């Protein structure tokens, strides 16, 4: 009857409204541990994470080390575990060195999601290996990003000549994959481009700048450089400028801090590949919250890129991907 179905509907709705109310009884605390705190990439990721936390009524705790360094990140992680958050989002600074420290979180019953970087091989919830315990990996496709950088740099130098990768240090999943994608793309499509030995700068822009000058001194016919993350690109660009080679040694930058706009406008940098760190933070928090409220979540979420150059840098639809300071 109509009355009976009305009753059934009322009961149904009652059940429906009960679960979000229950979820809101508990205010979840979600910790976000960046690769380092003073990096526009992670500052932007934090903003996205905070936006999601606010929308969901969760609390976001942002705690990290001042440098991109596993030895400094592990004690921060230990301190976060001691605070017993409901979930941990982390950008592990080393593929292997963070496995055991993160296992401690998982063993303590704290769900772990990695953002930006991964541990092990980045394949989670497979039931094999010692690093598959995180629930999800939310990040850019860094091999693809490296390939995009190679394509852009090859185009900028007319398809031939010497280039090299300015990189952070081996063992970082993101920057390892960018270098891998860069070299694959060059080998497959640009046989006349010679990729010189990678220079590792330890995430120090000054070091990246001196390395550029040293490589240029050894190779006066150097045509280009790929800066595989924010500080590598910033430093390599500064090195090119200090060597008086603006526009002659071409620069492709990964990441898009505010300074990239000037560097593109002056012609120091040809192309910047902006990641979407705010999306990484937003979906990191949403994923943690979904898990905490009993929903299944995807084991991997890929966020996109925006390729920025002189032709589009002033377009608001592009400029919105410039990172926050
Ligand atoms: O490129 C980003 C991030 O994706 C990488 O893992 C580390 O470096 C940055 O934070 C930029 O500095």
mmCIF file of C-alpha atoms and ligand atoms in Angstrom:
data_model
loop_
_atom_site.group_PDB
_atom_site.id
_atom_site.type_symbol
_atom_site.label_atom_id
_atom_site.label_comp_id
_atom_site.label_asym_id
_atom_site.label_seq_id
_atom_site.Cartn_x
_atom_site.Cartn_y
_atom_site.Cartn_z
ATOM 1 C CA UNK A 1 0.000 0.000 0.000
ATOM 2 C CA UNK A 2 0.934 3.635 -0.300
ATOM 3 C CA UNK A 3 1.126 3.987 3.492
ATOM 4 C CA UNK A 4 3.342 0.922 3.804
ATOM 5 C CA UNK A 5 5.727 2.068 1.118
ATOM 6 C CA UNK A 6 5.804 5.524 2.737
ATOM 7 C CA UNK A 7 6.872 3.834 5.948
ATOM 8 C CA UNK A 8 9.480 1.775 4.155
ATOM 9 C CA UNK A 9 10.831 4.937 2.554
ATOM 10 C CA UNK A 10 10.998 6.668 5.924
ATOM 11 C CA UNK A 11 12.906 3.726 7.397
ATOM 12 C CA UNK A 12 15.164 3.672 4.368
ATOM 13 C CA UNK A 13 15.947 7.357 4.683
ATOM 14 C CA UNK A 14 16.489 6.943 8.391
ATOM 15 C CA UNK A 15 19.161 4.377 7.659
ATOM 16 C CA UNK A 16 20.647 6.573 4.963
ATOM 17 C CA UNK A 17 21.081 9.642 7.131
ATOM 18 C CA UNK A 18 22.409 7.619 10.039
ATOM 19 C CA UNK A 19 25.751 6.715 8.533
ATOM 20 C CA UNK A 20 27.070 10.187 7.631
ATOM 21 C CA UNK A 21 25.938 11.352 11.066
ATOM 22 C CA UNK A 22 27.931 8.510 12.630
ATOM 23 C CA UNK A 23 30.929 9.400 10.513
ATOM 24 C CA UNK A 24 30.738 12.993 11.703
ATOM 25 C CA UNK A 25 30.627 11.957 15.363
ATOM 26 C CA UNK A 26 34.280 11.215 15.032
ATOM 27 C CA UNK A 27 36.477 13.916 13.620
ATOM 28 C CA UNK A 28 39.223 12.075 11.769
ATOM 29 C CA UNK A 29 42.778 13.339 11.957
ATOM 30 C CA UNK A 30 44.738 12.813 8.779
ATOM 31 C CA UNK A 31 48.474 13.490 8.787
ATOM 32 C CA UNK A 32 50.288 14.679 5.668
ATOM 33 C CA UNK A 33 54.064 14.231 5.676
ATOM 34 C CA UNK A 34 55.641 15.985 2.667
ATOM 35 C CA UNK A 35 59.059 15.300 1.155
ATOM 36 C CA UNK A 36 60.115 18.574 2.768
ATOM 37 C CA UNK A 37 58.150 21.512 4.135
ATOM 38 C CA UNK A 38 59.681 24.423 2.193
ATOM 39 C CA UNK A 39 58.871 23.356 -1.356
ATOM 40 C CA UNK A 40 56.102 25.049 -3.367
ATOM 41 C CA UNK A 41 55.079 21.636 -4.703
ATOM 42 C CA UNK A 42 54.238 20.321 -1.222
ATOM 43 C CA UNK A 43 52.844 23.678 -0.075
ATOM 44 C CA UNK A 44 50.368 23.433 -2.960
ATOM 45 C CA UNK A 45 49.631 19.807 -2.121
ATOM 46 C CA UNK A 46 48.858 20.870 1.445
ATOM 47 C CA UNK A 47 46.347 23.436 0.189
ATOM 48 C CA UNK A 48 44.474 20.761 -1.759
ATOM 49 C CA UNK A 49 44.582 18.447 1.255
ATOM 50 C CA UNK A 50 43.236 21.187 3.519
ATOM 51 C CA UNK A 51 40.405 21.946 1.092
ATOM 52 C CA UNK A 52 39.319 18.291 1.155
ATOM 53 C CA UNK A 53 39.685 18.041 4.940
ATOM 54 C CA UNK A 54 37.495 21.093 5.400
ATOM 55 C CA UNK A 55 34.863 19.747 3.013
ATOM 56 C CA UNK A 56 34.785 16.441 4.904
ATOM 57 C CA UNK A 57 35.020 17.810 8.436
ATOM 58 C CA UNK A 58 38.394 16.149 9.046
ATOM 59 C CA UNK A 59 41.494 17.620 10.613
ATOM 60 C CA UNK A 60 44.684 17.825 8.584
ATOM 61 C CA UNK A 61 48.044 17.785 10.321
ATOM 62 C CA UNK A 62 51.007 18.830 8.168
ATOM 63 C CA UNK A 63 54.388 17.841 9.535
ATOM 64 C CA UNK A 64 57.636 17.380 7.670
ATOM 65 C CA UNK A 65 61.401 17.777 7.569
ATOM 66 C CA UNK A 66 63.225 20.888 6.319
ATOM 67 C CA UNK A 67 65.155 18.904 3.670
ATOM 68 C CA UNK A 68 64.366 16.129 1.216
ATOM 69 C CA UNK A 69 66.235 13.472 3.160
ATOM 70 C CA UNK A 70 65.156 10.063 4.460
ATOM 71 C CA UNK A 71 67.338 10.377 7.565
ATOM 72 C CA UNK A 72 65.438 13.528 8.534
ATOM 73 C CA UNK A 73 62.022 12.253 7.424
ATOM 74 C CA UNK A 74 62.027 9.058 9.509
ATOM 75 C CA UNK A 75 62.031 10.828 12.931
ATOM 76 C CA UNK A 76 59.172 13.049 11.723
ATOM 77 C CA UNK A 77 57.268 9.916 10.739
ATOM 78 C CA UNK A 78 57.976 8.323 14.133
ATOM 79 C CA UNK A 79 56.657 11.433 15.882
ATOM 80 C CA UNK A 80 53.514 11.383 13.737
ATOM 81 C CA UNK A 81 52.935 7.668 14.463
ATOM 82 C CA UNK A 82 53.230 8.441 18.203
ATOM 83 C CA UNK A 83 50.358 10.928 17.838
ATOM 84 C CA UNK A 84 48.176 8.107 16.469
ATOM 85 C CA UNK A 85 46.449 9.885 13.604
ATOM 86 C CA UNK A 86 43.612 8.041 11.880
ATOM 87 C CA UNK A 87 45.567 7.885 8.628
ATOM 88 C CA UNK A 88 48.944 8.907 7.241
ATOM 89 C CA UNK A 89 49.551 10.430 3.825
ATOM 90 C CA UNK A 90 53.243 10.579 3.065
ATOM 91 C CA UNK A 91 55.637 11.391 0.231
ATOM 92 C CA UNK A 92 58.400 8.917 1.108
ATOM 93 C CA UNK A 93 61.807 10.405 0.300
ATOM 94 C CA UNK A 94 63.389 7.048 -0.560
ATOM 95 C CA UNK A 95 61.951 3.915 -2.198
ATOM 96 C CA UNK A 96 63.621 1.523 0.246
ATOM 97 C CA UNK A 97 64.645 3.502 3.326
ATOM 98 C CA UNK A 98 61.037 4.336 4.217
ATOM 99 C CA UNK A 99 59.670 0.772 3.956
ATOM 100 C CA UNK A 100 60.428 -0.381 7.499
ATOM 101 C CA UNK A 101 59.545 2.937 9.179
ATOM 102 C CA UNK A 102 56.185 2.950 7.370
ATOM 103 C CA UNK A 103 55.580 -0.702 8.222
ATOM 104 C CA UNK A 104 55.567 0.436 11.864
ATOM 105 C CA UNK A 105 52.612 2.700 11.100
ATOM 106 C CA UNK A 106 50.727 -0.079 9.318
ATOM 107 C CA UNK A 107 51.505 -2.491 12.194
ATOM 108 C CA UNK A 108 50.110 0.078 14.622
ATOM 109 C CA UNK A 109 46.857 -0.029 12.636
ATOM 110 C CA UNK A 110 47.320 3.335 10.943
ATOM 111 C CA UNK A 111 46.376 3.186 7.257
ATOM 112 C CA UNK A 112 49.136 4.498 4.979
ATOM 113 C CA UNK A 113 48.655 6.148 1.591
ATOM 114 C CA UNK A 114 51.648 7.444 -0.333
ATOM 115 C CA UNK A 115 51.354 10.665 -2.279
ATOM 116 C CA UNK A 116 53.768 11.906 -4.971
ATOM 117 C CA UNK A 117 56.425 9.249 -4.309
ATOM 118 C CA UNK A 118 56.149 5.528 -3.581
ATOM 119 C CA UNK A 119 57.963 2.783 -1.677
ATOM 120 C CA UNK A 120 59.048 -0.526 -3.214
ATOM 121 C CA UNK A 121 57.832 -0.684 -6.797
ATOM 122 C CA UNK A 122 54.730 1.413 -6.127
ATOM 123 C CA UNK A 123 52.363 -1.530 -6.702
ATOM 124 C CA UNK A 124 50.284 -1.812 -3.546
ATOM 125 C CA UNK A 125 47.818 -4.360 -2.143
ATOM 126 C CA UNK A 126 49.177 -7.090 -4.392
ATOM 127 C CA UNK A 127 49.801 -9.615 -1.629
ATOM 128 C CA UNK A 128 53.484 -9.868 -2.489
ATOM 129 C CA UNK A 129 56.697 -8.154 -1.487
ATOM 130 C CA UNK A 130 57.480 -6.222 1.681
ATOM 131 C CA UNK A 131 56.223 -2.843 0.488
ATOM 132 C CA UNK A 132 52.710 -3.505 -0.808
ATOM 133 C CA UNK A 133 50.975 -2.527 2.457
ATOM 134 C CA UNK A 134 50.069 1.095 1.646
ATOM 135 C CA UNK A 135 46.460 1.334 0.524
ATOM 136 C CA UNK A 136 46.991 3.640 -2.405
ATOM 137 C CA UNK A 137 49.480 5.670 -4.427
ATOM 138 C CA UNK A 138 48.296 9.072 -5.638
ATOM 139 C CA UNK A 139 50.650 10.877 -7.981
ATOM 140 C CA UNK A 140 51.664 12.084 -11.413
ATOM 141 C CA UNK A 141 52.738 9.517 -13.989
ATOM 142 C CA UNK A 142 56.412 10.340 -13.700
ATOM 143 C CA UNK A 143 57.695 8.101 -16.511
ATOM 144 C CA UNK A 144 55.272 9.849 -18.842
ATOM 145 C CA UNK A 145 56.359 13.232 -17.460
ATOM 146 C CA UNK A 146 59.987 12.376 -18.233
ATOM 147 C CA UNK A 147 59.014 11.395 -21.779
ATOM 148 C CA UNK A 148 57.156 14.690 -22.202
ATOM 149 C CA UNK A 149 60.241 16.565 -21.021
ATOM 150 C CA UNK A 150 62.468 14.722 -23.506
ATOM 151 C CA UNK A 151 60.107 15.499 -26.351
ATOM 152 C CA UNK A 152 60.007 19.189 -25.400
ATOM 153 C CA UNK A 153 63.784 19.454 -25.037
ATOM 154 C CA UNK A 154 64.450 17.599 -28.291
ATOM 155 C CA UNK A 155 62.107 19.982 -30.103
ATOM 156 C CA UNK A 156 63.787 23.007 -28.503
ATOM 157 C CA UNK A 157 67.267 21.953 -29.665
ATOM 158 C CA UNK A 158 66.218 20.938 -33.172
ATOM 159 C CA UNK A 159 66.534 17.213 -32.553
ATOM 160 C CA UNK A 160 70.297 16.992 -32.092
ATOM 161 C CA UNK A 161 73.117 17.717 -29.695
ATOM 162 C CA UNK A 162 74.214 17.164 -26.127
ATOM 163 C CA UNK A 163 71.877 17.351 -23.151
ATOM 164 C CA UNK A 164 71.880 16.057 -19.596
ATOM 165 C CA UNK A 165 69.516 15.483 -16.695
ATOM 166 C CA UNK A 166 69.912 17.588 -13.546
ATOM 167 C CA UNK A 167 68.502 15.295 -10.889
ATOM 168 C CA UNK A 168 68.088 15.020 -7.104
ATOM 169 C CA UNK A 169 69.585 11.707 -5.972
ATOM 170 C CA UNK A 170 69.091 8.059 -6.853
ATOM 171 C CA UNK A 171 66.396 6.183 -4.922
ATOM 172 C CA UNK A 172 63.633 8.801 -5.165
ATOM 173 C CA UNK A 173 60.766 7.160 -7.068
ATOM 174 C CA UNK A 174 59.525 10.263 -8.862
ATOM 175 C CA UNK A 175 62.800 11.644 -10.100
ATOM 176 C CA UNK A 176 64.184 8.179 -10.948
ATOM 177 C CA UNK A 177 61.131 7.599 -13.133
ATOM 178 C CA UNK A 178 61.411 11.007 -14.811
ATOM 179 C CA UNK A 179 64.995 10.276 -15.769
ATOM 180 C CA UNK A 180 64.008 6.818 -16.994
ATOM 181 C CA UNK A 181 61.169 8.196 -19.149
ATOM 182 C CA UNK A 182 63.417 10.980 -20.463
ATOM 183 C CA UNK A 183 66.134 8.546 -21.561
ATOM 184 C CA UNK A 184 63.643 6.089 -23.077
ATOM 185 C CA UNK A 185 62.006 8.793 -25.153
ATOM 186 C CA UNK A 186 65.349 10.136 -26.408
ATOM 187 C CA UNK A 187 66.611 6.640 -27.256
ATOM 188 C CA UNK A 188 63.418 5.713 -29.094
ATOM 189 C CA UNK A 189 62.715 8.916 -30.987
ATOM 190 C CA UNK A 190 65.752 11.210 -31.033
ATOM 191 C CA UNK A 191 68.834 9.225 -32.115
ATOM 192 C CA UNK A 192 70.847 12.409 -32.686
ATOM 193 C CA UNK A 193 70.467 13.611 -29.126
ATOM 194 C CA UNK A 194 73.319 12.566 -26.865
ATOM 195 C CA UNK A 195 72.362 12.282 -23.205
ATOM 196 C CA UNK A 196 75.411 12.983 -21.033
ATOM 197 C CA UNK A 197 75.903 11.649 -17.516
ATOM 198 C CA UNK A 198 73.246 12.689 -14.975
ATOM 199 C CA UNK A 199 74.297 15.258 -12.371
ATOM 200 C CA UNK A 200 72.873 14.720 -8.871
ATOM 201 C CA UNK A 201 72.403 17.886 -6.803
ATOM 202 C CA UNK A 202 70.847 16.595 -3.563
ATOM 203 C CA UNK A 203 67.858 18.930 -4.080
ATOM 204 C CA UNK A 204 70.176 21.925 -3.797
ATOM 205 C CA UNK A 205 69.592 24.568 -6.489
ATOM 206 C CA UNK A 206 73.028 26.146 -5.934
ATOM 207 C CA UNK A 207 74.693 22.823 -6.536
ATOM 208 C CA UNK A 208 72.602 22.331 -9.674
ATOM 209 C CA UNK A 209 73.729 25.768 -10.926
ATOM 210 C CA UNK A 210 77.448 25.007 -10.415
ATOM 211 C CA UNK A 211 77.014 21.611 -12.026
ATOM 212 C CA UNK A 212 75.500 23.254 -15.094
ATOM 213 C CA UNK A 213 78.529 25.498 -15.405
ATOM 214 C CA UNK A 214 80.925 22.589 -14.953
ATOM 215 C CA UNK A 215 79.142 20.476 -17.576
ATOM 216 C CA UNK A 216 79.127 23.472 -19.936
ATOM 217 C CA UNK A 217 82.855 24.052 -19.340
ATOM 218 C CA UNK A 218 83.552 20.429 -20.334
ATOM 219 C CA UNK A 219 81.033 20.533 -23.218
ATOM 220 C CA UNK A 220 80.898 23.990 -24.829
ATOM 221 C CA UNK A 221 78.529 22.459 -27.399
ATOM 222 C CA UNK A 222 75.956 21.623 -24.679
ATOM 223 C CA UNK A 223 72.485 22.221 -26.108
ATOM 224 C CA UNK A 224 70.090 21.580 -23.275
ATOM 225 C CA UNK A 225 69.286 20.470 -19.775
ATOM 226 C CA UNK A 226 66.285 18.783 -18.172
ATOM 227 C CA UNK A 227 65.760 19.863 -14.558
ATOM 228 C CA UNK A 228 63.935 16.856 -13.123
ATOM 229 C CA UNK A 229 62.321 18.669 -10.198
ATOM 230 C CA UNK A 230 61.759 22.173 -8.882
ATOM 231 C CA UNK A 231 65.209 22.815 -7.363
ATOM 232 C CA UNK A 232 67.073 20.994 -10.139
ATOM 233 C CA UNK A 233 65.294 23.083 -12.760
ATOM 234 C CA UNK A 234 65.641 26.352 -10.883
ATOM 235 C CA UNK A 235 69.349 25.720 -10.329
ATOM 236 C CA UNK A 236 70.052 24.535 -13.867
ATOM 237 C CA UNK A 237 68.263 27.627 -15.211
ATOM 238 C CA UNK A 238 70.318 29.901 -12.953
ATOM 239 C CA UNK A 239 73.459 28.135 -14.120
ATOM 240 C CA UNK A 240 72.552 28.764 -17.757
ATOM 241 C CA UNK A 241 71.938 32.434 -16.999
ATOM 242 C CA UNK A 242 75.194 32.811 -15.033
ATOM 243 C CA UNK A 243 77.071 31.218 -17.935
ATOM 244 C CA UNK A 244 75.537 33.826 -20.259
ATOM 245 C CA UNK A 245 73.844 31.085 -22.267
ATOM 246 C CA UNK A 246 70.185 32.100 -21.994
ATOM 247 C CA UNK A 247 68.377 30.841 -25.094
ATOM 248 C CA UNK A 248 71.497 28.948 -26.241
ATOM 249 C CA UNK A 249 71.479 26.163 -23.666
ATOM 250 C CA UNK A 250 67.783 25.296 -23.603
ATOM 251 C CA UNK A 251 66.009 24.388 -20.375
ATOM 252 C CA UNK A 252 63.026 22.141 -19.773
ATOM 253 C CA UNK A 253 61.804 22.291 -16.202
ATOM 254 C CA UNK A 254 59.779 19.847 -14.174
ATOM 255 C CA UNK A 255 57.496 21.697 -11.732
ATOM 256 C CA UNK A 256 56.113 25.211 -11.837
ATOM 257 C CA UNK A 257 56.937 27.561 -8.944
ATOM 258 C CA UNK A 258 55.964 31.236 -9.421
ATOM 259 C CA UNK A 259 59.471 32.128 -10.663
ATOM 260 C CA UNK A 260 58.863 29.924 -13.697
ATOM 261 C CA UNK A 261 56.608 32.585 -15.241
ATOM 262 C CA UNK A 262 59.476 35.095 -15.480
ATOM 263 C CA UNK A 263 61.885 32.430 -16.623
ATOM 264 C CA UNK A 264 59.559 31.422 -19.440
ATOM 265 C CA UNK A 265 58.878 35.029 -20.404
ATOM 266 C CA UNK A 266 62.586 35.894 -20.583
ATOM 267 C CA UNK A 267 63.294 32.772 -22.639
ATOM 268 C CA UNK A 268 65.512 31.168 -19.992
ATOM 269 C CA UNK A 269 63.144 28.195 -19.727
ATOM 270 C CA UNK A 270 61.448 26.798 -22.833
ATOM 271 C CA UNK A 271 58.882 24.554 -21.209
ATOM 272 C CA UNK A 272 57.744 23.805 -17.669
ATOM 273 C CA UNK A 273 55.848 20.632 -16.911
ATOM 274 C CA UNK A 274 53.514 21.511 -14.063
ATOM 275 C CA UNK A 275 52.236 18.704 -11.887
ATOM 276 C CA UNK A 276 48.872 19.031 -10.146
ATOM 277 C CA UNK A 277 49.928 18.814 -6.497
ATOM 278 C CA UNK A 278 46.665 20.274 -5.160
ATOM 279 C CA UNK A 279 44.825 17.334 -6.753
ATOM 280 C CA UNK A 280 47.253 14.902 -5.171
ATOM 281 C CA UNK A 281 46.539 16.399 -1.739
ATOM 282 C CA UNK A 282 42.798 16.601 -2.293
ATOM 283 C CA UNK A 283 42.396 13.033 -3.470
ATOM 284 C CA UNK A 284 44.809 11.821 -0.818
ATOM 285 C CA UNK A 285 42.521 13.125 1.908
ATOM 286 C CA UNK A 286 39.369 11.966 0.120
ATOM 287 C CA UNK A 287 40.846 8.476 -0.240
ATOM 288 C CA UNK A 288 41.869 8.287 3.413
ATOM 289 C CA UNK A 289 38.434 9.504 4.486
ATOM 290 C CA UNK A 290 36.659 7.024 2.213
ATOM 291 C CA UNK A 291 38.695 4.190 3.682
ATOM 292 C CA UNK A 292 38.067 5.349 7.253
ATOM 293 C CA UNK A 293 34.322 5.449 6.616
ATOM 294 C CA UNK A 294 34.211 1.934 5.256
ATOM 295 C CA UNK A 295 34.517 2.455 1.528
ATOM 296 C CA UNK A 296 36.940 0.680 -0.761
ATOM 297 C CA UNK A 297 39.392 2.902 -2.595
ATOM 298 C CA UNK A 298 41.469 2.555 -5.783
ATOM 299 C CA UNK A 299 45.055 1.388 -5.196
ATOM 300 C CA UNK A 300 46.336 4.024 -7.620
ATOM 301 C CA UNK A 301 45.113 7.440 -8.683
ATOM 302 C CA UNK A 302 46.972 9.289 -11.428
ATOM 303 C CA UNK A 303 46.873 13.060 -11.626
ATOM 304 C CA UNK A 304 47.751 15.011 -14.741
ATOM 305 C CA UNK A 305 50.198 17.583 -16.063
ATOM 306 C CA UNK A 306 49.940 21.012 -17.637
ATOM 307 C CA UNK A 307 52.646 21.898 -20.130
ATOM 308 C CA UNK A 308 53.505 25.583 -19.842
ATOM 309 C CA UNK A 309 55.397 27.621 -22.434
ATOM 310 C CA UNK A 310 55.589 31.197 -23.705
ATOM 311 C CA UNK A 311 52.449 30.785 -25.814
ATOM 312 C CA UNK A 312 50.128 29.838 -22.945
ATOM 313 C CA UNK A 313 51.754 31.090 -19.722
ATOM 314 C CA UNK A 314 49.416 34.107 -19.477
ATOM 315 C CA UNK A 315 46.236 32.062 -19.960
ATOM 316 C CA UNK A 316 44.389 31.868 -16.607
ATOM 317 C CA UNK A 317 43.388 28.255 -17.340
ATOM 318 C CA UNK A 318 47.086 27.413 -17.487
ATOM 319 C CA UNK A 319 48.352 29.873 -14.892
ATOM 320 C CA UNK A 320 46.102 28.321 -12.239
ATOM 321 C CA UNK A 321 48.530 25.378 -12.179
ATOM 322 C CA UNK A 322 51.450 27.575 -11.080
ATOM 323 C CA UNK A 323 52.291 26.418 -7.555
ATOM 324 C CA UNK A 324 51.525 28.435 -4.397
ATOM 325 C CA UNK A 325 54.463 29.843 -2.429
HETATM 326 O O1 LIG B 1 58.966 17.369 -8.131
HETATM 327 C C1 LIG B 1 58.419 17.461 -6.842
HETATM 328 C C2 LIG B 1 58.064 16.084 -6.374
HETATM 329 O O2 LIG B 1 57.221 15.466 -7.315
HETATM 330 C C3 LIG B 1 59.341 15.246 -6.211
HETATM 331 O O3 LIG B 1 59.017 13.992 -5.675
HETATM 332 C C4 LIG B 1 60.333 15.947 -5.332
HETATM 333 O O4 LIG B 1 60.569 17.241 -5.810
HETATM 334 C C5 LIG B 1 59.425 18.078 -5.900
HETATM 335 O O5 LIG B 1 58.868 18.230 -4.635
HETATM 336 C C6 LIG B 1 59.816 19.473 -6.390
HETATM 337 O O6 LIG B 1 60.815 20.026 -5.598
#
